[in-house]
PDB file of C-alpha atoms in Angstrom:
ATOM      1  CA  MET G   1     -32.671  25.458  18.027  1.00 45.00           C
ATOM      2  CA  ALA G   2     -29.645  27.450  17.792  1.00 55.00           C
ATOM      3  CA  GLU G   3     -28.238  28.790  14.683  1.00 71.00           C
ATOM      4  CA  LYS G   4     -24.998  27.029  13.677  1.00 80.00           C
ATOM      5  CA  GLU G   5     -21.995  28.687  13.459  1.00 88.00           C
ATOM      6  CA  ILE G   6     -19.987  28.472  10.206  1.00 91.00           C
ATOM      7  CA  VAL G   7     -16.301  27.742   9.469  1.00 94.00           C
ATOM      8  CA  TYR G   8     -14.909  28.076   6.111  1.00 94.00           C
ATOM      9  CA  VAL G   9     -12.313  25.282   5.363  1.00 94.00           C
ATOM     10  CA  ILE G  10     -10.054  26.240   2.355  1.00 93.00           C
ATOM     11  CA  SER G  11      -7.562  23.800   1.033  1.00 90.00           C
ATOM     12  CA  ASP G  12      -5.331  23.620  -2.310  1.00 83.00           C
ATOM     13  CA  SER G  13      -5.784  19.959  -1.882  1.00 81.00           C
ATOM     14  CA  VAL G  14      -9.078  17.926  -0.921  1.00 78.00           C
ATOM     15  CA  GLY G  15      -9.098  19.826   2.742  1.00 82.00           C
ATOM     16  CA  GLU G  16     -10.024  16.689   4.717  1.00 83.00           C
ATOM     17  CA  THR G  17      -7.002  17.435   7.101  1.00 84.00           C
ATOM     18  CA  ALA G  18      -8.413  20.724   7.869  1.00 87.00           C
ATOM     19  CA  GLU G  19     -11.836  19.696   8.147  1.00 90.00           C
ATOM     20  CA  MET G  20     -10.827  16.917  10.783  1.00 89.00           C
ATOM     21  CA  VAL G  21      -8.712  19.653  13.048  1.00 91.00           C
ATOM     22  CA  VAL G  22     -11.765  21.997  12.794  1.00 91.00           C
ATOM     23  CA  LYS G  23     -13.977  19.124  13.850  1.00 90.00           C
ATOM     24  CA  ALA G  24     -11.679  18.135  16.785  1.00 90.00           C
ATOM     25  CA  VAL G  25     -11.785  21.656  17.948  1.00 91.00           C
ATOM     26  CA  ALA G  26     -15.703  22.078  17.579  1.00 88.00           C
ATOM     27  CA  SER G  27     -16.081  18.962  19.635  1.00 87.00           C
ATOM     28  CA  GLN G  28     -15.017  21.075  22.819  1.00 86.00           C
ATOM     29  CA  PHE G  29     -17.846  23.428  21.932  1.00 80.00           C
ATOM     30  CA  ASN G  30     -20.590  21.272  21.346  1.00 71.00           C
ATOM     31  CA  GLY G  31     -19.694  20.208  17.831  1.00 62.00           C
ATOM     32  CA  GLY G  32     -23.363  19.862  16.654  1.00 66.00           C
ATOM     33  CA  TYR G  33     -23.573  23.472  16.588  1.00 75.00           C
ATOM     34  CA  VAL G  34     -20.680  24.094  13.853  1.00 86.00           C
ATOM     35  CA  ASP G  35     -21.281  23.904   9.962  1.00 90.00           C
ATOM     36  CA  ILE G  36     -18.171  23.173   8.110  1.00 91.00           C
ATOM     37  CA  ARG G  37     -17.955  24.162   4.592  1.00 92.00           C
ATOM     38  CA  ARG G  38     -15.181  22.988   2.562  1.00 90.00           C
ATOM     39  CA  ASN G  39     -13.597  24.914  -0.346  1.00 89.00           C
ATOM     40  CA  SER G  40     -11.369  22.453  -2.041  1.00 85.00           C
ATOM     41  CA  TYR G  41      -8.595  22.374  -4.703  1.00 85.00           C
ATOM     42  CA  VAL G  42      -8.301  25.952  -4.572  1.00 87.00           C
ATOM     43  CA  GLU G  43      -5.780  27.095  -7.534  1.00 85.00           C
ATOM     44  CA  ASP G  44      -5.999  30.725  -7.786  1.00 88.00           C
ATOM     45  CA  THR G  45      -6.797  34.246  -5.953  1.00 91.00           C
ATOM     46  CA  GLU G  46     -10.413  34.280  -7.612  1.00 90.00           C
ATOM     47  CA  ASP G  47     -11.300  30.982  -5.562  1.00 88.00           C
ATOM     48  CA  LEU G  48     -10.017  32.605  -2.560  1.00 93.00           C
ATOM     49  CA  GLU G  49     -12.216  35.947  -2.993  1.00 93.00           C
ATOM     50  CA  ASP G  50     -15.371  33.793  -3.550  1.00 90.00           C
ATOM     51  CA  ALA G  51     -14.499  32.149  -0.102  1.00 90.00           C
ATOM     52  CA  LEU G  52     -13.457  35.282   1.468  1.00 94.00           C
ATOM     53  CA  LEU G  53     -16.691  36.867   0.404  1.00 94.00           C
ATOM     54  CA  LEU G  54     -18.794  34.212   1.891  1.00 93.00           C
ATOM     55  CA  ALA G  55     -16.791  34.354   5.198  1.00 93.00           C
ATOM     56  CA  LYS G  56     -17.409  37.898   5.538  1.00 94.00           C
ATOM     57  CA  LYS G  57     -20.985  37.846   4.753  1.00 93.00           C
ATOM     58  CA  ASP G  58     -21.493  35.024   7.491  1.00 91.00           C
ATOM     59  CA  MET G  59     -19.303  36.791   9.958  1.00 92.00           C
ATOM     60  CA  SER G  60     -17.542  33.311  10.259  1.00 93.00           C
ATOM     61  CA  LEU G  61     -13.771  32.521  10.566  1.00 94.00           C
ATOM     62  CA  ILE G  62     -11.494  30.421   8.153  1.00 95.00           C
ATOM     63  CA  ALA G  63      -9.263  27.654   8.911  1.00 95.00           C
ATOM     64  CA  TYR G  64      -7.120  26.471   5.924  1.00 93.00           C
ATOM     65  CA  THR G  65      -4.084  24.296   4.498  1.00 91.00           C
ATOM     66  CA  LEU G  66      -2.461  26.132   1.699  1.00 91.00           C
ATOM     67  CA  VAL G  67       0.912  24.636   0.724  1.00 87.00           C
ATOM     68  CA  VAL G  68       1.314  27.138  -2.072  1.00 88.00           C
ATOM     69  CA  PRO G  69       2.989  30.165  -0.642  1.00 89.00           C
ATOM     70  CA  SER G  70       1.557  32.896  -3.066  1.00 91.00           C
ATOM     71  CA  LEU G  71      -2.131  31.452  -2.033  1.00 92.00           C
ATOM     72  CA  LYS G  72      -1.259  31.648   1.657  1.00 92.00           C
ATOM     73  CA  GLU G  73       0.206  35.300   1.515  1.00 94.00           C
ATOM     74  CA  TYR G  74      -2.652  36.319  -0.471  1.00 95.00           C
ATOM     75  CA  LEU G  75      -5.268  34.859   1.887  1.00 95.00           C
ATOM     76  CA  ASP G  76      -3.530  36.107   5.080  1.00 95.00           C
ATOM     77  CA  ARG G  77      -3.424  39.748   3.355  1.00 96.00           C
ATOM     78  CA  ARG G  78      -7.226  39.956   1.952  1.00 96.00           C
ATOM     79  CA  ALA G  79      -8.292  37.911   5.377  1.00 96.00           C
ATOM     80  CA  ALA G  80      -6.718  40.957   7.405  1.00 96.00           C
ATOM     81  CA  GLU G  81      -7.966  43.591   4.922  1.00 96.00           C
ATOM     82  CA  GLU G  82     -11.709  42.332   5.406  1.00 95.00           C
ATOM     83  CA  GLY G  83     -11.545  41.594   9.138  1.00 95.00           C
ATOM     84  CA  ILE G  84     -11.760  37.862   8.975  1.00 95.00           C
ATOM     85  CA  VAL G  85     -10.100  35.650  11.307  1.00 95.00           C
ATOM     86  CA  ALA G  86      -7.943  33.061   8.985  1.00 95.00           C
ATOM     87  CA  ILE G  87      -6.250  30.220  10.655  1.00 94.00           C
ATOM     88  CA  ASP G  88      -3.127  28.646   9.080  1.00 92.00           C
ATOM     89  CA  LEU G  89      -3.264  24.730  10.209  1.00 93.00           C
ATOM     90  CA  LEU G  90      -0.052  24.024   8.529  1.00 88.00           C
ATOM     91  CA  ASN G  91       2.510  26.627   8.755  1.00 86.00           C
ATOM     92  CA  PRO G  92       3.508  26.609  12.502  1.00 89.00           C
ATOM     93  CA  LEU G  93       4.347  22.938  12.437  1.00 85.00           C
ATOM     94  CA  MET G  94       5.760  23.248   8.800  1.00 83.00           C
ATOM     95  CA  SER G  95       8.162  25.853  10.233  1.00 86.00           C
ATOM     96  CA  ALA G  96       9.108  23.841  13.162  1.00 89.00           C
ATOM     97  CA  PHE G  97       9.975  21.158  10.614  1.00 88.00           C
ATOM     98  CA  VAL G  98      12.184  23.460   8.584  1.00 88.00           C
ATOM     99  CA  LYS G  99      13.778  24.941  11.897  1.00 88.00           C
ATOM    100  CA  ARG G 100      14.498  21.539  13.448  1.00 86.00           C
ATOM    101  CA  PHE G 101      15.237  19.337  10.698  1.00 85.00           C
ATOM    102  CA  ASN G 102      16.817  22.022   8.079  1.00 87.00           C
ATOM    103  CA  LYS G 103      14.781  20.651   5.413  1.00 79.00           C
ATOM    104  CA  GLU G 104      12.679  22.733   2.885  1.00 79.00           C
ATOM    105  CA  PRO G 105       8.853  21.444   2.185  1.00 75.00           C
ATOM    106  CA  GLN G 106       7.951  20.811  -1.422  1.00 74.00           C
ATOM    107  CA  HIS G 107       5.043  23.081  -1.627  1.00 70.00           C
ATOM    108  CA  ARG G 108       2.959  20.728  -3.538  1.00 73.00           C
ATOM    109  CA  PRO G 109      -0.761  20.274  -2.950  1.00 66.00           C
ATOM    110  CA  GLY G 110      -2.045  16.820  -2.763  1.00 63.00           C
ATOM    111  CA  LEU G 111       0.878  14.751  -1.367  1.00 65.00           C
ATOM    112  CA  MET G 112      -1.161  13.614   1.705  1.00 58.00           C
ATOM    113  CA  ARG G 113      -3.694  12.161  -0.935  1.00 60.00           C
ATOM    114  CA  LYS G 114      -0.807  10.595  -2.696  1.00 61.00           C
ATOM    115  CA  LEU G 115       0.134   9.006   0.473  1.00 58.00           C
ATOM    116  CA  ASP G 116      -3.345   7.917   1.397  1.00 60.00           C
ATOM    117  CA  ASP G 117      -3.462   6.187  -2.082  1.00 71.00           C
ATOM    118  CA  GLU G 118      -0.495   4.427  -1.729  1.00 77.00           C
ATOM    119  CA  TYR G 119      -1.807   3.184   1.743  1.00 76.00           C
ATOM    120  CA  PHE G 120      -4.812   1.890   0.068  1.00 80.00           C
ATOM    121  CA  ARG G 121      -2.848   0.089  -2.911  1.00 87.00           C
ATOM    122  CA  LYS G 122      -1.069  -1.756  -0.018  1.00 86.00           C
ATOM    123  CA  VAL G 123      -4.106  -2.916   1.684  1.00 85.00           C
ATOM    124  CA  GLU G 124      -5.653  -3.886  -1.509  1.00 88.00           C
ATOM    125  CA  ALA G 125      -2.444  -6.050  -2.196  1.00 91.00           C
ATOM    126  CA  ILE G 126      -2.551  -7.529   1.152  1.00 91.00           C
ATOM    127  CA  GLU G 127      -6.385  -8.627   0.728  1.00 90.00           C
ATOM    128  CA  PHE G 128      -5.518  -9.898  -2.530  1.00 93.00           C
ATOM    129  CA  ALA G 129      -2.537 -12.083  -1.156  1.00 94.00           C
ATOM    130  CA  VAL G 130      -4.965 -13.589   1.639  1.00 91.00           C
ATOM    131  CA  LYS G 131      -7.492 -14.231  -0.762  1.00 92.00           C
ATOM    132  CA  TYR G 132      -5.264 -15.920  -3.408  1.00 93.00           C
ATOM    133  CA  ASP G 133      -2.983 -17.745  -1.005  1.00 95.00           C
ATOM    134  CA  ASP G 134      -2.243 -21.217  -1.296  1.00 93.00           C
ATOM    135  CA  GLY G 135      -4.090 -21.889  -4.500  1.00 92.00           C
ATOM    136  CA  ARG G 136      -7.407 -21.228  -2.776  1.00 88.00           C
ATOM    137  CA  ASP G 137      -8.665 -19.414  -6.213  1.00 90.00           C
ATOM    138  CA  SER G 138      -6.878 -19.896  -9.527  1.00 93.00           C
ATOM    139  CA  ARG G 139      -8.823 -16.878 -10.779  1.00 90.00           C
ATOM    140  CA  GLY G 140      -6.437 -14.755  -9.337  1.00 92.00           C
ATOM    141  CA  ILE G 141      -3.515 -16.101 -11.189  1.00 96.00           C
ATOM    142  CA  ALA G 142      -4.327 -14.166 -14.137  1.00 94.00           C
ATOM    143  CA  LYS G 143      -4.970 -10.919 -12.083  1.00 93.00           C
ATOM    144  CA  ALA G 144      -1.562 -10.853 -10.016  1.00 96.00           C
ATOM    145  CA  ASP G 145       1.352  -9.121 -10.511  1.00 96.00           C
ATOM    146  CA  ILE G 146       3.313 -11.979  -9.499  1.00 97.00           C
ATOM    147  CA  VAL G 147       2.812 -15.819  -9.055  1.00 98.00           C
ATOM    148  CA  LEU G 148       4.806 -17.860  -6.757  1.00 98.00           C
ATOM    149  CA  ILE G 149       5.060 -21.734  -7.422  1.00 98.00           C
ATOM    150  CA  GLY G 150       6.709 -24.418  -5.234  1.00 97.00           C
ATOM    151  CA  VAL G 151       6.232 -27.438  -2.875  1.00 97.00           C
ATOM    152  CA  SER G 152       5.063 -26.903   0.709  1.00 95.00           C
ATOM    153  CA  ARG G 153       7.503 -25.142   2.932  1.00 94.00           C
ATOM    154  CA  THR G 154       9.095 -22.923   0.560  1.00 96.00           C
ATOM    155  CA  SER G 155       7.820 -19.487   2.094  1.00 96.00           C
ATOM    156  CA  LYS G 156       5.299 -18.966  -0.248  1.00 97.00           C
ATOM    157  CA  THR G 157       2.986 -17.330   2.001  1.00 96.00           C
ATOM    158  CA  PRO G 158       5.287 -15.037   3.984  1.00 96.00           C
ATOM    159  CA  LEU G 159       6.942 -14.128   0.531  1.00 97.00           C
ATOM    160  CA  SER G 160       3.563 -13.071  -0.838  1.00 97.00           C
ATOM    161  CA  MET G 161       2.732 -11.137   2.261  1.00 96.00           C
ATOM    162  CA  TYR G 162       5.923  -9.296   2.394  1.00 95.00           C
ATOM    163  CA  LEU G 163       5.490  -8.209  -1.289  1.00 96.00           C
ATOM    164  CA  ALA G 164       2.059  -7.355  -0.797  1.00 94.00           C
ATOM    165  CA  HIS G 165       3.441  -4.730   1.746  1.00 92.00           C
ATOM    166  CA  GLN G 166       5.444  -3.357  -1.132  1.00 92.00           C
ATOM    167  CA  ARG G 167       2.095  -2.903  -3.266  1.00 92.00           C
ATOM    168  CA  TYR G 168       2.588  -6.107  -5.395  1.00 95.00           C
ATOM    169  CA  LYS G 169      -0.550  -8.374  -5.925  1.00 94.00           C
ATOM    170  CA  VAL G 170       0.707 -11.854  -5.451  1.00 97.00           C
ATOM    171  CA  ALA G 171      -0.949 -15.047  -5.948  1.00 97.00           C
ATOM    172  CA  ASN G 172       0.762 -18.399  -4.843  1.00 97.00           C
ATOM    173  CA  VAL G 173       0.210 -22.012  -5.891  1.00 97.00           C
ATOM    174  CA  PRO G 174       1.371 -25.283  -4.244  1.00 97.00           C
ATOM    175  CA  LEU G 175       2.562 -27.837  -6.159  1.00 97.00           C
ATOM    176  CA  VAL G 176       1.707 -31.151  -5.232  1.00 96.00           C
ATOM    177  CA  PRO G 177       2.392 -34.552  -7.223  1.00 96.00           C
ATOM    178  CA  GLU G 178      -1.189 -35.700  -6.649  1.00 95.00           C
ATOM    179  CA  VAL G 179      -2.928 -32.552  -7.485  1.00 94.00           C
ATOM    180  CA  ALA G 180      -2.977 -31.222 -11.238  1.00 95.00           C
ATOM    181  CA  PRO G 181      -1.790 -27.612 -10.896  1.00 95.00           C
ATOM    182  CA  PRO G 182      -4.045 -24.750 -12.621  1.00 96.00           C
ATOM    183  CA  ASP G 183      -4.252 -24.471 -16.281  1.00 96.00           C
ATOM    184  CA  GLU G 184      -3.807 -20.461 -15.637  1.00 96.00           C
ATOM    185  CA  ILE G 185       0.117 -20.753 -14.490  1.00 96.00           C
ATOM    186  CA  PHE G 186       0.900 -22.663 -18.296  1.00 96.00           C
ATOM    187  CA  SER G 187      -0.565 -19.492 -19.867  1.00 95.00           C
ATOM    188  CA  LEU G 188       0.932 -16.597 -17.680  1.00 94.00           C
ATOM    189  CA  GLN G 189       3.167 -14.156 -19.900  1.00 90.00           C
ATOM    190  CA  ARG G 190       6.820 -14.018 -18.984  1.00 88.00           C
ATOM    191  CA  GLY G 191       7.714 -11.816 -15.986  1.00 93.00           C
ATOM    192  CA  LYS G 192       4.988 -12.784 -13.833  1.00 96.00           C
ATOM    193  CA  CYS G 193       5.785 -16.219 -12.379  1.00 97.00           C
ATOM    194  CA  VAL G 194       8.591 -17.377 -10.121  1.00 97.00           C
ATOM    195  CA  GLY G 195       9.542 -21.169  -9.114  1.00 98.00           C
ATOM    196  CA  LEU G 196      10.768 -21.453  -5.584  1.00 98.00           C
ATOM    197  CA  ILE G 197      12.685 -24.450  -4.786  1.00 97.00           C
ATOM    198  CA  ILE G 198      14.912 -25.494  -1.569  1.00 97.00           C
ATOM    199  CA  THR G 199      17.300 -28.332  -0.868  1.00 97.00           C
ATOM    200  CA  PRO G 200      16.072 -31.588   0.368  1.00 96.00           C
ATOM    201  CA  ASP G 201      17.888 -31.620   3.694  1.00 96.00           C
ATOM    202  CA  LYS G 202      16.664 -27.964   4.646  1.00 95.00           C
ATOM    203  CA  LEU G 203      13.117 -28.857   3.465  1.00 95.00           C
ATOM    204  CA  ASN G 204      13.204 -32.035   5.665  1.00 94.00           C
ATOM    205  CA  ALA G 205      14.411 -29.852   8.569  1.00 93.00           C
ATOM    206  CA  ILE G 206      11.711 -27.392   8.295  1.00 94.00           C
ATOM    207  CA  ARG G 207       9.287 -29.828   7.792  1.00 91.00           C
ATOM    208  CA  LYS G 208       9.968 -31.877  10.740  1.00 91.00           C
ATOM    209  CA  GLU G 209       9.787 -28.859  12.931  1.00 90.00           C
ATOM    210  CA  ARG G 210       6.246 -28.068  11.432  1.00 86.00           C
ATOM    211  CA  LEU G 211       5.390 -31.515  12.251  1.00 89.00           C
ATOM    212  CA  LYS G 212       6.639 -31.112  15.922  1.00 86.00           C
ATOM    213  CA  ALA G 213       4.434 -27.872  16.114  1.00 85.00           C
ATOM    214  CA  LEU G 214       1.322 -29.865  15.237  1.00 84.00           C
ATOM    215  CA  GLY G 215       2.041 -32.381  17.651  1.00 82.00           C
ATOM    216  CA  LEU G 216       2.685 -35.079  15.001  1.00 80.00           C
ATOM    217  CA  THR G 217       5.514 -37.682  14.648  1.00 74.00           C
ATOM    218  CA  SER G 218       8.175 -36.472  12.566  1.00 66.00           C
ATOM    219  CA  GLN G 219       8.303 -39.936  10.783  1.00 68.00           C
ATOM    220  CA  ALA G 220       5.246 -38.809   8.841  1.00 79.00           C
ATOM    221  CA  ASN G 221       5.732 -39.286   4.889  1.00 88.00           C
ATOM    222  CA  TYR G 222       5.419 -35.424   4.621  1.00 90.00           C
ATOM    223  CA  ALA G 223       8.865 -35.187   6.106  1.00 88.00           C
ATOM    224  CA  SER G 224      10.426 -38.309   4.665  1.00 92.00           C
ATOM    225  CA  PHE G 225      13.358 -37.805   2.258  1.00 92.00           C
ATOM    226  CA  GLU G 226      11.684 -40.008  -0.484  1.00 94.00           C
ATOM    227  CA  ARG G 227       8.477 -37.726  -0.364  1.00 95.00           C
ATOM    228  CA  ILE G 228      10.618 -34.577  -0.578  1.00 96.00           C
ATOM    229  CA  LEU G 229      12.488 -35.596  -3.543  1.00 96.00           C
ATOM    230  CA  GLU G 230       9.414 -36.850  -5.267  1.00 97.00           C
ATOM    231  CA  GLU G 231       7.810 -33.438  -4.770  1.00 97.00           C
ATOM    232  CA  LEU G 232      10.885 -31.365  -5.727  1.00 97.00           C
ATOM    233  CA  ASP G 233      11.519 -33.544  -8.886  1.00 97.00           C
ATOM    234  CA  TYR G 234       7.714 -32.835  -9.599  1.00 97.00           C
ATOM    235  CA  ALA G 235       8.003 -29.169  -8.884  1.00 97.00           C
ATOM    236  CA  GLU G 236      11.156 -28.837 -11.131  1.00 97.00           C
ATOM    237  CA  LYS G 237       9.187 -30.743 -14.145  1.00 97.00           C
ATOM    238  CA  ILE G 238       6.345 -28.285 -13.765  1.00 97.00           C
ATOM    239  CA  MET G 239       8.589 -25.119 -13.568  1.00 97.00           C
ATOM    240  CA  LYS G 240      10.154 -26.124 -16.965  1.00 97.00           C
ATOM    241  CA  ARG G 241       6.636 -26.303 -18.311  1.00 97.00           C
ATOM    242  CA  VAL G 242       6.041 -23.078 -17.279  1.00 97.00           C
ATOM    243  CA  GLY G 243       9.301 -21.664 -18.360  1.00 95.00           C
ATOM    244  CA  CYS G 244       9.525 -19.334 -15.431  1.00 96.00           C
ATOM    245  CA  PRO G 245      12.790 -18.303 -13.364  1.00 96.00           C
ATOM    246  CA  VAL G 246      13.583 -20.479 -10.393  1.00 97.00           C
ATOM    247  CA  ILE G 247      15.058 -19.158  -7.016  1.00 97.00           C
ATOM    248  CA  ASN G 248      16.706 -21.360  -4.206  1.00 97.00           C
ATOM    249  CA  VAL G 249      15.167 -20.042  -1.076  1.00 97.00           C
ATOM    250  CA  SER G 250      17.499 -22.197   1.145  1.00 96.00           C
ATOM    251  CA  ASN G 251      19.178 -20.258   4.152  1.00 91.00           C
ATOM    252  CA  LYS G 252      17.451 -16.990   2.662  1.00 94.00           C
ATOM    253  CA  ALA G 253      15.641 -14.522   4.522  1.00 93.00           C
ATOM    254  CA  VAL G 254      12.346 -13.365   3.182  1.00 95.00           C
ATOM    255  CA  GLU G 255      13.375 -10.126   2.649  1.00 94.00           C
ATOM    256  CA  GLU G 256      16.272 -11.514   0.308  1.00 95.00           C
ATOM    257  CA  THR G 257      14.271 -13.675  -1.723  1.00 96.00           C
ATOM    258  CA  ALA G 258      11.524 -11.033  -2.157  1.00 96.00           C
ATOM    259  CA  SER G 259      14.104  -8.638  -3.559  1.00 95.00           C
ATOM    260  CA  LEU G 260      15.515 -11.491  -5.736  1.00 96.00           C
ATOM    261  CA  ILE G 261      12.074 -12.025  -7.005  1.00 96.00           C
ATOM    262  CA  VAL G 262      11.210  -8.302  -8.112  1.00 95.00           C
ATOM    263  CA  ASP G 263      14.928  -8.167  -9.650  1.00 94.00           C
ATOM    264  CA  VAL G 264      14.521 -11.296 -11.643  1.00 94.00           C
ATOM    265  CA  LEU G 265      10.948 -10.526 -12.798  1.00 92.00           C
ATOM    266  CA  LYS G 266      12.216  -6.867 -13.748  1.00 90.00           C
ATOM    267  CA  LEU G 267      15.005  -8.334 -15.854  1.00 90.00           C
ATOM    268  CA  GLU G 268      12.370 -10.967 -17.439  1.00 85.00           C
ATOM    269  CA  ARG G 269       9.998  -8.283 -18.602  1.00 84.00           C
ATOM    270  CA  SER G 270      12.668  -6.135 -19.895  1.00 82.00           C
ATOM    271  CA  SER G 271      13.990  -8.945 -22.186  1.00 78.00           C
ATOM    272  CA  GLN G 272      10.719  -9.178 -23.766  1.00 72.00           C
ATOM    273  CA  ARG G 273      10.560  -5.558 -24.764  1.00 66.00           C
TER     274      ARG G 273
END
C-alpha cells in the first residue's frame, strides 16, 4: 500500500475550516492517501516552529487559517526560509472583502466557532419549542426561558417558534376551562411567563376559519361566542393567579408580539433586581 502524503493544517482556532478545504482538494487526488495532521489553537511562534519542523522533516506542505497578522507573517517568512510550501486559505478572500466592501476584518480567532455555537443554541431552542408545545410535557415549564399561556388560537405555537429562532427556549400552555393548568405555572418566577389574550370577535373569526380549513361546520361550539367568552374569562382568572403580564395579540403580527414579549419580560426581570 502506498504511503500517505501528509498535509499539516495550522489554525489559531479549531482548524475545521482548513481541514475541510484540504479534504475537498484531496478528494480530487484520491483523498484516501492524504494524512491530515491538525495543529489547533496556535498562539505563538513556538507553536509554529513545532509545525514547521515536522512539515520539513516529512517533506510535507502546510495549509493554514491564521487571522492574527503577526502569526501569518511569521509563518510565511519561516516557511519560505525552510523551503516549505505554506498555503493561506483565508487571506485571498479576506483581502477581496476588504477591497470590495471597504471593511476591515477583526483578526480575532474563533469567531466561526462562536457563530456555530449560536447556531446550535438556536437548534436546541427550536427542538425545545417543539417538545414543549401545547402543554405536552409540563416538565418543560421550569426549564423554559419563556412560558406562554392563553386560549387556543392566540398564536402560542408560532410565537414559540419565532422566539426559538432568537434562541429563547419557550414552552406554551393552552388554557381550557375543563382542564386544570399544570401546577408549575403558578410557581414560576416573575419575568418568565406571559399571558396572551385576544378580542372575542377576532378569536371568533380565526376559529371559524380554522374549522373551515378542517372541513367542519362553523357552528361548532369551538367557535361560538358563548364558548369563547367562557374561555377568555377563565384564562383571565388564571393569568391573575399567575401574576404574569398580559399582551393582547389582536391584529398584531407574530414579530410584533414577540418583540413585546421580550421587552415586557426584560422589564419584569429588571424590576426584581
